[in-house]
Amino acid sequence: MHNYYNQNTQNQYLIASIRAKREQETYLKRICFLLIFGLVVGSFYLWNHRPVSLSTDKGFLALGILWIGFFPSIQYLLDRNRPPMPFLPLMGVFYVNSFAVPIFSSEKLGIGRWSQASVSIQSLQLTLIGLIGMVGVFYATKLTIWKQISPIKLPSYSLNKLINPIQTIVVLHIVFSYFIKLPSVDQLSNVMGNIGYGIFYIIWSRNKNLSLKNKLIVGSCFLFDLLIRFVGGSLANVGFIGTFMGIVIFYERKRIPIVLISILLVFFMTFNIVKGEYRQLTWFGGPYANASPIEKAQLFIDIAVKYYSNPNLNSKEDKESASASAMSRTAHIILFSNIIADTPQPIPYWSGGSYLGFFSKFIPRALWPDKPSEGIGNEFGRRYRYIGKKDYSTTFNLPLIAEMYANFGAQGVQIGMALLGALFSLFEQKLNSPKMGSVEIVIGIGILYSFTSHEWNFSLMFGNVFTVSLVIYLIFRFILRQQQAQKNVV
C-alpha cells in the first residue's frame, strides 16, 4: 500500500528547503548590494578625508587594495554554490584592515618611520600585486587543477548522539589548556576546543531539548575560557573565539551575526586603549600578577571605567588617540614598509632562513624534548634592530608577506603570494565544501580559521597544521566508528 503520508511529508520538507534557499539567496544578494554601495561611498569618504600627507598615488594604491580585498566577499555573496565558510573573503578583509585602511587613518597613528605618513609606494604596490596574485591563483586553481579534489568524509553519524563526546572534548580542552600542560598538546587542544564549541552550538540550535546538565557543563567551560582569555590581556584571543563562533553561526543560521560582530567591535574598542596599563599591572611580576582571574577581570573593567569616566575624554584629540590605538594593532603596512626600506641594505636578505624552523614542526616535542621553540618573532626583531640585541623576550609579529620580502625581495612576494593562493585553494577544496556534513564543516572551520589572519610568519602558521589536522580527523573518525559500533550492537 502506498504511504501517502510519508510522501506528503517529504514534499513539504522539500518545498520548505527550496523556500529557505531562496530566502537566503535574496538576503545575501541584498548584503552584497549593500557592501558594494558601502565600498563606493566609503571610498569617496576616505579619499575626501585623507590625511594631508597622503599623496595621490598612495591613496589610489590603498583604495586598490581595499577593492581587491573585498572582491572575494562580493563573489562569495553572489555564488549560489558558495562554501560554508567565507575563507578567502576573510583573508581579503585582513589585508583591507592591515594594509589599506591604516593609510587613511589619523596623523597620530605613529611617529617618524613608524607612522602611516612614512609608508612607501613600493610597499603598497607589492601588497596590491601580491593580493591580486593570491586571489587570482586561488580561483584559477580551484576551477582547474583542484577541481576534482574530494572533500574530507567521516563515517555516517547522528548529531544528537555526539553530545556526550563533544562535552568530553570541551572539558578536556579546558583541562589541557589551563591546568595540565603537555608537550605538543596546546595547539591541538585549542583547535579541538573550538570545534567542540561549534558542534555543540549546532546540536543545541537543532535540538532545543538538550539536558540542563549538558548546557551547564559546556556553557561553564565556554565562559571560563572567555574569562581566562580576557584576563590574559591579549584581546585578540577573545576576538579569535568570538569570530570563530560567528562563522559557525553564519553557517547554521544562514545570516550574518550582526549582534555578535557589534559586541566584538565594542569590546575591542573599549579595552584596547587601556590594555597597556592593565598589562603593566598584571604582566612580568606586576602588583596584580598573582591575582585571581576574577580579580584581574575586575581590575581590567575598573581601568576602562576610570578611563572613560574622565571628563576631559570627549576632546577631539582623545577620540583620535583612541582610534589610532585600535588601528595601530593591525597596521602591518607600516612594518612591511620598514622592512622594504631596510632590506637588502643595511639588512641582507634572509635567503630562506626564517623558513627552516618549519621542518622541525613535524617532530612532536614528546619525541624531541629539547626541540627549539618558535622564536622567529624575537630573532626577526633583533635582526632588524627593532629591539635590543640582547633582548630575548620581546617578539615582533612577522606577517607572511613581509617575511617573503625579507627572505627573497619583491620576487619572493610575487611568487610566494601566488603559491599561497594555490595552497589555500587546495585547503578549501578539502575542508570547506558544501558537500560536507555539519561535523566535517565545523572541523574545516576550526582548521582553516587560523589561516584567515596573515600576521604571523610561515612556520608559525603552517608548522603544525598537517599533524593537528590528521590527529583531529583520526579522533573524530574513532568517535564516529564507536557510535556506529554501538548502533550495530543495539
CSV table of C-alpha atoms in Angstrom, one decimal:
chain,number,residue,atom,x,y,z
A,1,MET,CA,0.0,0.0,0.0
A,2,HIS,CA,1.4,3.4,-0.9
A,3,ASN,CA,2.3,5.6,2.0
A,4,TYR,CA,0.8,9.0,1.0
A,5,TYR,CA,1.6,10.5,4.4
A,6,ASN,CA,5.3,10.0,4.1
A,7,GLN,CA,5.3,11.2,0.6
A,8,ASN,CA,3.4,14.3,1.6
A,9,THR,CA,5.8,15.0,4.5
A,10,GLN,CA,8.8,14.7,2.2
A,11,ASN,CA,7.2,17.0,-0.3
A,12,GLN,CA,6.6,19.6,2.4
A,13,TYR,CA,10.2,19.3,3.6
A,14,LEU,CA,11.4,19.8,0.0
A,15,ILE,CA,9.2,22.8,-0.5
A,16,ALA,CA,10.4,24.3,2.8
A,17,SER,CA,14.0,23.7,1.9
A,18,ILE,CA,13.6,25.4,-1.5
A,19,ARG,CA,11.8,28.3,0.1
A,20,ALA,CA,14.6,28.7,2.7
A,21,LYS,CA,17.2,28.6,0.0
A,22,ARG,CA,15.5,31.3,-2.0
A,23,GLU,CA,15.2,33.5,1.1
A,24,GLN,CA,18.9,33.0,1.9
A,25,GLU,CA,19.9,34.0,-1.7
A,26,THR,CA,17.7,37.1,-1.6
A,27,TYR,CA,19.2,38.0,1.8
A,28,LEU,CA,22.8,37.6,0.7
A,29,LYS,CA,22.2,39.5,-2.6
A,30,ARG,CA,20.9,42.4,-0.5
A,31,ILE,CA,24.0,42.2,1.7
A,32,CYS,CA,26.1,42.1,-1.5
A,33,PHE,CA,24.5,45.3,-2.9
A,34,LEU,CA,24.9,47.0,0.5
A,35,LEU,CA,28.6,46.0,0.5
A,36,ILE,CA,29.1,47.4,-3.0
A,37,PHE,CA,27.3,50.6,-2.0
A,38,GLY,CA,29.3,50.9,1.2
A,39,LEU,CA,32.5,50.4,-0.8
A,40,VAL,CA,31.6,53.2,-3.2
A,41,VAL,CA,30.6,55.6,-0.5
A,42,GLY,CA,33.4,54.6,1.8
A,43,SER,CA,36.0,55.1,-1.0
A,44,PHE,CA,34.8,58.6,-1.7
A,45,TYR,CA,34.7,59.3,2.1
A,46,LEU,CA,38.3,58.0,2.6
A,47,TRP,CA,39.5,60.0,-0.4
A,48,ASN,CA,37.9,63.2,0.6
A,49,HIS,CA,39.1,62.9,4.3
A,50,ARG,CA,42.6,61.5,3.6
A,51,PRO,CA,45.4,63.0,5.6
A,52,VAL,CA,47.3,65.9,4.1
A,53,SER,CA,50.5,63.9,4.0
A,54,LEU,CA,48.9,61.2,1.8
A,55,SER,CA,49.9,61.5,-1.8
A,56,THR,CA,47.5,60.8,-4.7
A,57,ASP,CA,49.4,57.7,-5.8
A,58,LYS,CA,49.5,56.2,-2.3
A,59,GLY,CA,45.8,56.9,-1.9
A,60,PHE,CA,44.9,55.2,-5.2
A,61,LEU,CA,47.0,52.1,-4.3
A,62,ALA,CA,45.4,51.8,-0.9
A,63,LEU,CA,41.9,52.0,-2.5
A,64,GLY,CA,43.0,49.3,-4.9
A,65,ILE,CA,44.0,47.1,-2.0
A,66,LEU,CA,40.6,47.8,-0.5
A,67,TRP,CA,38.6,46.8,-3.6
A,68,ILE,CA,40.7,43.7,-4.4
A,69,GLY,CA,40.4,42.7,-0.7
A,70,PHE,CA,36.6,42.9,-0.8
A,71,PHE,CA,36.3,41.3,-4.2
A,72,PRO,CA,36.2,37.7,-2.7
A,73,SER,CA,33.4,38.9,-0.4
A,74,ILE,CA,31.3,40.1,-3.4
A,75,GLN,CA,32.0,36.9,-5.3
A,76,TYR,CA,31.1,34.8,-2.2
A,77,LEU,CA,27.8,36.5,-1.7
A,78,LEU,CA,26.8,36.1,-5.3
A,79,ASP,CA,27.9,32.4,-5.6
A,80,ARG,CA,24.9,30.0,-5.4
A,81,ASN,CA,27.3,27.2,-4.7
A,82,ARG,CA,29.3,29.1,-2.0
A,83,PRO,CA,31.4,27.1,0.5
A,84,PRO,CA,30.1,27.1,4.1
A,85,MET,CA,33.0,29.3,5.4
A,86,PRO,CA,33.9,32.6,3.8
A,87,PHE,CA,37.6,31.5,3.8
A,88,LEU,CA,39.1,33.8,1.1
A,89,PRO,CA,36.8,36.7,1.9
A,90,LEU,CA,38.1,36.7,5.5
A,91,MET,CA,41.7,36.8,4.2
A,92,GLY,CA,40.8,39.7,2.0
A,93,VAL,CA,39.3,41.6,4.9
A,94,PHE,CA,42.6,41.1,6.8
A,95,TYR,CA,44.5,42.8,4.0
A,96,VAL,CA,42.0,45.6,3.9
A,97,ASN,CA,42.3,46.2,7.7
A,98,SER,CA,46.0,45.8,7.9
A,99,PHE,CA,47.4,47.3,4.6
A,100,ALA,CA,44.7,49.7,3.2
A,101,VAL,CA,42.6,51.4,5.9
A,102,PRO,CA,45.6,52.4,8.1
A,103,ILE,CA,46.8,54.6,5.2
A,104,PHE,CA,43.8,56.9,5.6
A,105,SER,CA,43.9,57.0,9.4
A,106,SER,CA,44.7,59.8,11.8
A,107,GLU,CA,48.1,61.6,11.8
A,108,LYS,CA,48.6,60.3,15.3
A,109,LEU,CA,48.9,56.7,14.2
A,110,GLY,CA,52.7,56.8,14.7
A,111,ILE,CA,55.8,58.9,14.7
A,112,GLY,CA,58.7,59.1,12.3
A,113,ARG,CA,59.3,56.0,10.2
A,114,TRP,CA,56.5,54.2,12.2
A,115,SER,CA,53.8,56.5,11.0
A,116,GLN,CA,51.4,55.9,8.1
A,117,ALA,CA,52.9,59.0,6.5
A,118,SER,CA,56.2,57.2,6.0
A,119,VAL,CA,54.7,54.2,4.2
A,120,SER,CA,56.4,53.8,0.9
A,121,ILE,CA,54.8,53.5,-2.5
A,122,GLN,CA,56.7,50.3,-3.1
A,123,SER,CA,55.1,48.6,-0.1
A,124,LEU,CA,51.6,49.4,-1.3
A,125,GLN,CA,52.5,48.3,-4.9
A,126,LEU,CA,53.8,45.0,-3.7
A,127,THR,CA,50.8,44.5,-1.4
A,128,LEU,CA,48.4,45.1,-4.3
A,129,ILE,CA,50.3,42.9,-6.7
A,130,GLY,CA,50.6,40.1,-4.1
A,131,LEU,CA,47.0,40.3,-3.2
A,132,ILE,CA,45.9,40.1,-6.9
A,133,GLY,CA,48.2,37.2,-7.4
A,134,MET,CA,46.8,35.3,-4.3
A,135,VAL,CA,43.2,35.9,-5.2
A,136,GLY,CA,43.6,35.2,-8.9
A,137,VAL,CA,45.6,31.9,-8.4
A,138,PHE,CA,43.1,30.8,-5.7
A,139,TYR,CA,40.2,31.0,-8.1
A,140,ALA,CA,42.2,29.7,-11.1
A,141,THR,CA,43.4,26.6,-9.3
A,142,LYS,CA,40.1,25.9,-7.7
A,143,LEU,CA,38.4,25.8,-11.2
A,144,THR,CA,41.2,23.7,-12.8
A,145,ILE,CA,43.9,21.6,-11.1
A,146,TRP,CA,42.0,21.2,-7.8
A,147,LYS,CA,38.5,20.8,-9.3
A,148,GLN,CA,38.4,17.0,-8.9
A,149,ILE,CA,39.7,17.0,-5.3
A,150,SER,CA,37.2,15.4,-3.0
A,151,PRO,CA,36.4,16.9,0.5
A,152,ILE,CA,37.1,15.0,3.7
A,153,LYS,CA,34.4,12.5,4.6
A,154,LEU,CA,33.7,10.9,8.0
A,155,PRO,CA,31.6,7.8,8.8
A,156,SER,CA,27.9,8.5,9.0
A,157,TYR,CA,26.7,9.9,12.3
A,158,SER,CA,23.8,11.2,14.3
A,159,LEU,CA,24.4,14.7,15.7
A,160,ASN,CA,22.3,14.2,18.8
A,161,LYS,CA,24.3,11.2,19.8
A,162,LEU,CA,27.5,13.2,19.7
A,163,ILE,CA,26.6,15.4,22.6
A,164,ASN,CA,28.5,13.4,25.3
A,165,PRO,CA,31.7,13.0,23.2
A,166,ILE,CA,31.6,16.7,22.4
A,167,GLN,CA,31.1,17.6,26.0
A,168,THR,CA,34.1,15.5,26.9
A,169,ILE,CA,36.2,17.2,24.2
A,170,VAL,CA,35.3,20.6,25.6
A,171,VAL,CA,36.2,19.6,29.2
A,172,LEU,CA,39.5,18.1,28.1
A,173,HIS,CA,40.2,21.4,26.2
A,174,ILE,CA,39.9,23.3,29.4
A,175,VAL,CA,42.0,20.8,31.4
A,176,PHE,CA,44.9,20.7,28.9
A,177,SER,CA,44.8,24.4,28.0
A,178,TYR,CA,44.8,25.8,31.5
A,179,PHE,CA,45.6,23.2,34.1
A,180,ILE,CA,47.8,20.4,32.7
A,181,LYS,CA,50.4,21.5,30.2
A,182,LEU,CA,51.8,18.7,27.9
A,183,PRO,CA,54.2,18.9,25.1
A,184,SER,CA,52.7,19.3,21.6
A,185,VAL,CA,49.1,19.3,23.0
A,186,ASP,CA,48.4,23.1,23.3
A,187,GLN,CA,47.6,23.8,19.7
A,188,LEU,CA,45.6,20.5,19.3
A,189,SER,CA,43.7,21.4,22.5
A,190,ASN,CA,42.8,24.9,21.3
A,191,VAL,CA,41.5,23.7,17.9
A,192,MET,CA,39.6,20.8,19.4
A,193,GLY,CA,38.0,23.1,22.0
A,194,ASN,CA,36.8,25.5,19.2
A,195,ILE,CA,35.5,22.6,17.2
A,196,GLY,CA,33.7,21.3,20.3
A,197,TYR,CA,32.0,24.6,21.0
A,198,GLY,CA,31.0,24.9,17.3
A,199,ILE,CA,29.4,21.4,17.1
A,200,PHE,CA,27.7,21.9,20.4
A,201,TYR,CA,26.1,25.1,19.1
A,202,ILE,CA,24.8,23.3,16.0
A,203,ILE,CA,23.4,20.5,18.1
A,204,TRP,CA,21.7,22.9,20.5
A,205,SER,CA,20.3,25.1,17.7
A,206,ARG,CA,18.7,22.0,16.1
A,207,ASN,CA,17.6,20.3,19.4
A,208,LYS,CA,16.3,22.7,22.0
A,209,ASN,CA,15.6,19.8,24.3
A,210,LEU,CA,19.2,19.3,25.4
A,211,SER,CA,19.5,18.4,29.1
A,212,LEU,CA,20.3,21.2,31.5
A,213,LYS,CA,23.4,19.3,32.6
A,214,ASN,CA,24.9,19.4,29.0
A,215,LYS,CA,24.2,23.1,28.7
A,216,LEU,CA,25.7,23.9,32.2
A,217,ILE,CA,28.9,21.9,31.6
A,218,VAL,CA,29.6,23.2,28.1
A,219,GLY,CA,28.4,26.7,28.9
A,220,SER,CA,30.5,26.9,32.0
A,221,CYS,CA,33.6,25.8,30.1
A,222,PHE,CA,32.9,28.4,27.4
A,223,LEU,CA,32.5,31.3,29.9
A,224,PHE,CA,35.6,30.1,31.8
A,225,ASP,CA,37.5,30.0,28.5
A,226,LEU,CA,36.4,33.6,27.7
A,227,LEU,CA,37.4,34.8,31.2
A,228,ILE,CA,40.9,33.4,31.0
A,229,ARG,CA,41.5,34.8,27.6
A,230,PHE,CA,40.2,38.2,28.7
A,231,VAL,CA,42.4,38.5,31.8
A,232,GLY,CA,45.4,37.3,29.8
A,233,GLY,CA,45.5,40.8,28.4
A,234,SER,CA,45.5,39.7,24.8
A,235,LEU,CA,42.2,40.9,23.3
A,236,ALA,CA,42.9,39.1,20.1
A,237,ASN,CA,42.4,35.7,21.9
A,238,VAL,CA,38.9,36.8,22.8
A,239,GLY,CA,38.3,38.0,19.2
A,240,PHE,CA,39.5,34.7,17.8
A,241,ILE,CA,37.0,32.6,19.6
A,242,GLY,CA,34.2,35.2,19.0
A,243,THR,CA,34.9,35.3,15.3
A,244,PHE,CA,35.1,31.5,15.1
A,245,MET,CA,31.7,31.2,16.7
A,246,GLY,CA,30.4,33.9,14.3
A,247,ILE,CA,31.4,31.8,11.3
A,248,VAL,CA,29.7,28.8,12.8
A,249,ILE,CA,26.5,30.8,13.5
A,250,PHE,CA,26.6,32.1,9.9
A,251,TYR,CA,26.8,28.6,8.6
A,252,GLU,CA,24.0,27.3,10.8
A,253,ARG,CA,21.6,30.3,10.7
A,254,LYS,CA,22.4,31.5,7.1
A,255,ARG,CA,22.5,35.0,8.4
A,256,ILE,CA,25.4,37.3,9.3
A,257,PRO,CA,25.6,37.5,13.1
A,258,ILE,CA,25.3,41.3,13.3
A,259,VAL,CA,24.8,41.4,17.1
A,260,LEU,CA,27.9,39.3,17.8
A,261,ILE,CA,30.0,41.4,15.4
A,262,SER,CA,28.8,44.6,17.1
A,263,ILE,CA,29.6,43.2,20.5
A,264,LEU,CA,33.1,42.2,19.4
A,265,LEU,CA,33.8,45.6,17.9
A,266,VAL,CA,32.6,47.5,21.0
A,267,PHE,CA,34.6,45.1,23.3
A,268,PHE,CA,37.8,45.7,21.3
A,269,MET,CA,37.4,49.5,21.1
A,270,THR,CA,36.6,49.7,24.8
A,271,PHE,CA,39.5,47.7,26.2
A,272,ASN,CA,42.2,48.1,23.5
A,273,ILE,CA,43.2,51.6,24.6
A,274,VAL,CA,43.6,50.7,28.3
A,275,LYS,CA,45.2,47.2,27.8
A,276,GLY,CA,48.7,48.7,28.1
A,277,GLU,CA,48.1,50.0,31.6
A,278,TYR,CA,46.4,46.6,32.5
A,279,ARG,CA,49.4,44.7,31.2
A,280,GLN,CA,51.8,46.8,33.3
A,281,LEU,CA,49.9,45.8,36.4
A,282,THR,CA,49.5,42.1,35.6
A,283,TRP,CA,52.4,41.0,33.4
A,284,PHE,CA,56.1,40.4,34.3
A,285,GLY,CA,55.8,40.5,38.1
A,286,GLY,CA,53.4,43.4,38.3
A,287,PRO,CA,51.5,44.0,41.5
A,288,TYR,CA,48.5,42.0,40.2
A,289,ALA,CA,50.5,39.3,38.5
A,290,ASN,CA,49.3,36.6,41.1
A,291,ALA,CA,45.7,37.9,41.4
A,292,SER,CA,42.8,35.5,40.7
A,293,PRO,CA,41.1,35.6,37.3
A,294,ILE,CA,38.1,37.3,38.9
A,295,GLU,CA,40.3,40.0,40.5
A,296,LYS,CA,42.1,40.6,37.2
A,297,ALA,CA,38.8,40.9,35.3
A,298,GLN,CA,37.5,43.4,37.8
A,299,LEU,CA,40.8,45.3,37.5
A,300,PHE,CA,40.6,45.5,33.7
A,301,ILE,CA,37.0,46.7,33.9
A,302,ASP,CA,37.8,49.3,36.6
A,303,ILE,CA,40.7,50.7,34.5
A,304,ALA,CA,38.4,51.0,31.5
A,305,VAL,CA,35.6,52.7,33.6
A,306,LYS,CA,38.1,55.1,35.1
A,307,TYR,CA,39.4,56.0,31.6
A,308,TYR,CA,36.0,56.6,30.1
A,309,SER,CA,34.8,58.4,33.2
A,310,ASN,CA,37.4,61.1,32.6
A,311,PRO,CA,35.5,64.4,32.0
A,312,ASN,CA,38.2,65.5,29.5
A,313,LEU,CA,37.9,62.4,27.3
A,314,ASN,CA,35.5,64.0,24.9
A,315,SER,CA,38.1,66.2,23.2
A,316,LYS,CA,38.9,65.6,19.6
A,317,GLU,CA,42.5,64.7,20.5
A,318,ASP,CA,41.4,61.9,22.8
A,319,LYS,CA,39.0,60.4,20.3
A,320,GLU,CA,41.7,60.4,17.7
A,321,SER,CA,44.1,58.8,20.2
A,322,ALA,CA,41.5,56.0,20.9
A,323,SER,CA,41.0,55.4,17.1
A,324,ALA,CA,44.8,55.4,16.5
A,325,SER,CA,45.3,52.9,19.4
A,326,ALA,CA,42.9,50.5,17.8
A,327,MET,CA,44.3,50.9,14.3
A,328,SER,CA,48.0,50.5,15.4
A,329,ARG,CA,47.3,46.9,16.5
A,330,THR,CA,46.6,45.9,12.9
A,331,ALA,CA,48.6,48.4,10.8
A,332,HIS,CA,51.1,45.9,9.3
A,333,ILE,CA,51.7,48.0,6.2
A,334,ILE,CA,53.9,50.2,8.4
A,335,LEU,CA,56.1,47.3,9.4
A,336,PHE,CA,56.2,46.0,5.8
A,337,SER,CA,57.3,49.4,4.5
A,338,ASN,CA,60.1,49.5,7.1
A,339,ILE,CA,61.3,46.0,6.1
A,340,ILE,CA,61.4,47.0,2.4
A,341,ALA,CA,63.4,50.1,3.4
A,342,ASP,CA,65.9,48.1,5.5
A,343,THR,CA,66.4,45.2,3.0
A,344,PRO,CA,68.8,44.3,1.5
A,345,GLN,CA,70.6,47.3,2.9
A,346,PRO,CA,71.6,47.5,5.7
A,347,ILE,CA,70.0,44.1,6.5
A,348,PRO,CA,70.8,41.4,3.9
A,349,TYR,CA,68.1,39.1,2.5
A,350,TRP,CA,67.4,36.2,4.9
A,351,SER,CA,67.5,33.8,1.9
A,352,GLY,CA,65.1,31.3,3.4
A,353,GLY,CA,66.5,31.4,6.9
A,354,SER,CA,63.2,32.1,8.6
A,355,TYR,CA,61.6,29.1,7.0
A,356,LEU,CA,64.0,26.5,8.3
A,357,GLY,CA,62.0,26.1,11.6
A,358,PHE,CA,59.0,24.8,9.6
A,359,PHE,CA,60.7,21.4,9.0
A,360,SER,CA,61.2,20.7,12.7
A,361,LYS,CA,57.5,21.2,13.4
A,362,PHE,CA,56.7,17.7,12.2
A,363,ILE,CA,58.6,16.2,15.1
A,364,PRO,CA,56.5,16.1,18.3
A,365,ARG,CA,58.1,17.7,21.4
A,366,ALA,CA,57.3,14.4,23.2
A,367,LEU,CA,59.8,12.7,20.9
A,368,TRP,CA,62.3,15.7,20.9
A,369,PRO,CA,62.1,17.3,24.4
A,370,ASP,CA,64.9,19.8,23.5
A,371,LYS,CA,63.3,20.9,20.2
A,372,PRO,CA,63.9,24.6,19.8
A,373,SER,CA,60.9,26.8,20.4
A,374,GLU,CA,59.4,29.0,17.7
A,375,GLY,CA,61.5,32.2,18.1
A,376,ILE,CA,61.4,33.9,14.7
A,377,GLY,CA,59.4,36.8,16.1
A,378,ASN,CA,62.3,37.6,18.5
A,379,GLU,CA,65.1,36.7,16.0
A,380,PHE,CA,63.4,39.0,13.5
A,381,GLY,CA,63.2,41.9,15.9
A,382,ARG,CA,66.9,41.6,16.8
A,383,ARG,CA,68.0,41.1,13.2
A,384,TYR,CA,66.3,44.3,12.1
A,385,ARG,CA,67.3,46.1,15.3
A,386,TYR,CA,63.7,46.9,16.2
A,387,ILE,CA,64.6,45.6,19.7
A,388,GLY,CA,67.9,45.3,21.6
A,389,LYS,CA,70.5,42.7,20.5
A,390,LYS,CA,70.4,41.1,24.0
A,391,ASP,CA,66.6,41.3,24.3
A,392,TYR,CA,65.5,37.6,24.0
A,393,SER,CA,62.0,38.0,25.4
A,394,THR,CA,60.3,40.7,23.2
A,395,THR,CA,58.8,39.5,19.9
A,396,PHE,CA,57.7,41.2,16.7
A,397,ASN,CA,54.9,39.7,14.6
A,398,LEU,CA,56.3,39.0,11.1
A,399,PRO,CA,53.4,38.9,8.6
A,400,LEU,CA,53.6,36.4,5.8
A,401,ILE,CA,54.0,39.0,3.0
A,402,ALA,CA,56.7,40.8,4.9
A,403,GLU,CA,58.6,37.6,5.6
A,404,MET,CA,58.5,36.8,1.8
A,405,TYR,CA,60.2,40.2,1.1
A,406,ALA,CA,62.7,39.8,4.0
A,407,ASN,CA,63.9,36.5,2.5
A,408,PHE,CA,63.7,37.0,-1.3
A,409,GLY,CA,62.7,40.5,-2.1
A,410,ALA,CA,60.0,41.7,-4.5
A,411,GLN,CA,60.0,38.4,-6.5
A,412,GLY,CA,59.5,36.5,-3.3
A,413,VAL,CA,56.3,38.4,-2.7
A,414,GLN,CA,55.0,37.9,-6.2
A,415,ILE,CA,55.8,34.2,-6.3
A,416,GLY,CA,55.0,33.5,-2.7
A,417,MET,CA,51.6,35.1,-2.7
A,418,ALA,CA,50.6,33.2,-5.8
A,419,LEU,CA,51.8,29.9,-4.2
A,420,LEU,CA,49.7,30.7,-1.1
A,421,GLY,CA,46.7,31.2,-3.3
A,422,ALA,CA,47.1,27.7,-4.8
A,423,LEU,CA,47.7,26.2,-1.4
A,424,PHE,CA,44.7,27.9,0.2
A,425,SER,CA,42.5,26.8,-2.8
A,426,LEU,CA,43.5,23.2,-2.1
A,427,PHE,CA,42.7,23.6,1.6
A,428,GLU,CA,39.2,24.9,0.6
A,429,GLN,CA,38.5,22.0,-1.6
A,430,LYS,CA,39.4,19.5,1.1
A,431,LEU,CA,38.0,21.3,4.2
A,432,ASN,CA,35.3,23.8,3.1
A,433,SER,CA,32.9,22.2,0.7
A,434,PRO,CA,29.1,22.5,0.7
A,435,LYS,CA,29.1,18.7,0.1
A,436,MET,CA,30.4,18.0,3.6
A,437,GLY,CA,28.2,17.3,6.7
A,438,SER,CA,27.9,19.5,9.7
A,439,VAL,CA,30.7,17.9,11.7
A,440,GLU,CA,33.2,17.9,8.8
A,441,ILE,CA,32.3,21.6,8.1
A,442,VAL,CA,33.0,22.7,11.7
A,443,ILE,CA,36.2,20.7,11.7
A,444,GLY,CA,37.1,22.5,8.5
A,445,ILE,CA,36.3,25.9,10.0
A,446,GLY,CA,38.4,25.0,13.1
A,447,ILE,CA,41.4,24.2,11.0
A,448,LEU,CA,41.1,26.9,8.3
A,449,TYR,CA,40.2,29.8,10.6
A,450,SER,CA,43.9,30.3,11.7
A,451,PHE,CA,44.8,31.0,8.1
A,452,THR,CA,42.5,33.9,7.7
A,453,SER,CA,44.9,36.3,9.5
A,454,HIS,CA,48.4,36.6,7.9
A,455,GLU,CA,50.1,38.5,10.7
A,456,TRP,CA,52.4,35.6,11.6
A,457,ASN,CA,55.4,34.0,9.9
A,458,PHE,CA,55.1,30.9,7.8
A,459,SER,CA,56.4,28.2,10.2
A,460,LEU,CA,54.2,29.5,13.0
A,461,MET,CA,51.1,29.4,10.8
A,462,PHE,CA,51.7,26.2,8.9
A,463,GLY,CA,54.1,24.2,11.1
A,464,ASN,CA,51.6,22.1,13.0
A,465,VAL,CA,48.6,22.3,10.7
A,466,PHE,CA,49.2,18.9,9.0
A,467,THR,CA,49.8,17.0,12.1
A,468,VAL,CA,47.0,18.6,14.0
A,469,SER,CA,44.6,18.1,11.1
A,470,LEU,CA,45.4,14.4,10.9
A,471,VAL,CA,45.0,13.9,14.6
A,472,ILE,CA,41.7,15.7,14.7
A,473,TYR,CA,40.5,13.6,11.7
A,474,LEU,CA,41.5,10.4,13.4
A,475,ILE,CA,39.9,11.4,16.7
A,476,PHE,CA,36.5,12.1,15.1
A,477,ARG,CA,36.8,9.0,12.9
A,478,PHE,CA,37.3,6.9,16.1
A,479,ILE,CA,34.4,8.6,17.9
A,480,LEU,CA,32.0,8.0,14.9
A,481,ARG,CA,33.2,4.5,14.4
A,482,GLN,CA,32.4,3.8,18.1
A,483,GLN,CA,29.0,5.4,17.6
A,484,GLN,CA,28.3,3.1,14.6
A,485,ALA,CA,29.5,0.0,16.6
A,486,GLN,CA,27.1,0.8,19.4
A,487,LYS,CA,24.3,1.2,16.9
A,488,ASN,CA,25.0,-2.1,15.3
A,489,VAL,CA,25.1,-3.8,18.7
A,490,VAL,CA,21.7,-2.4,19.6
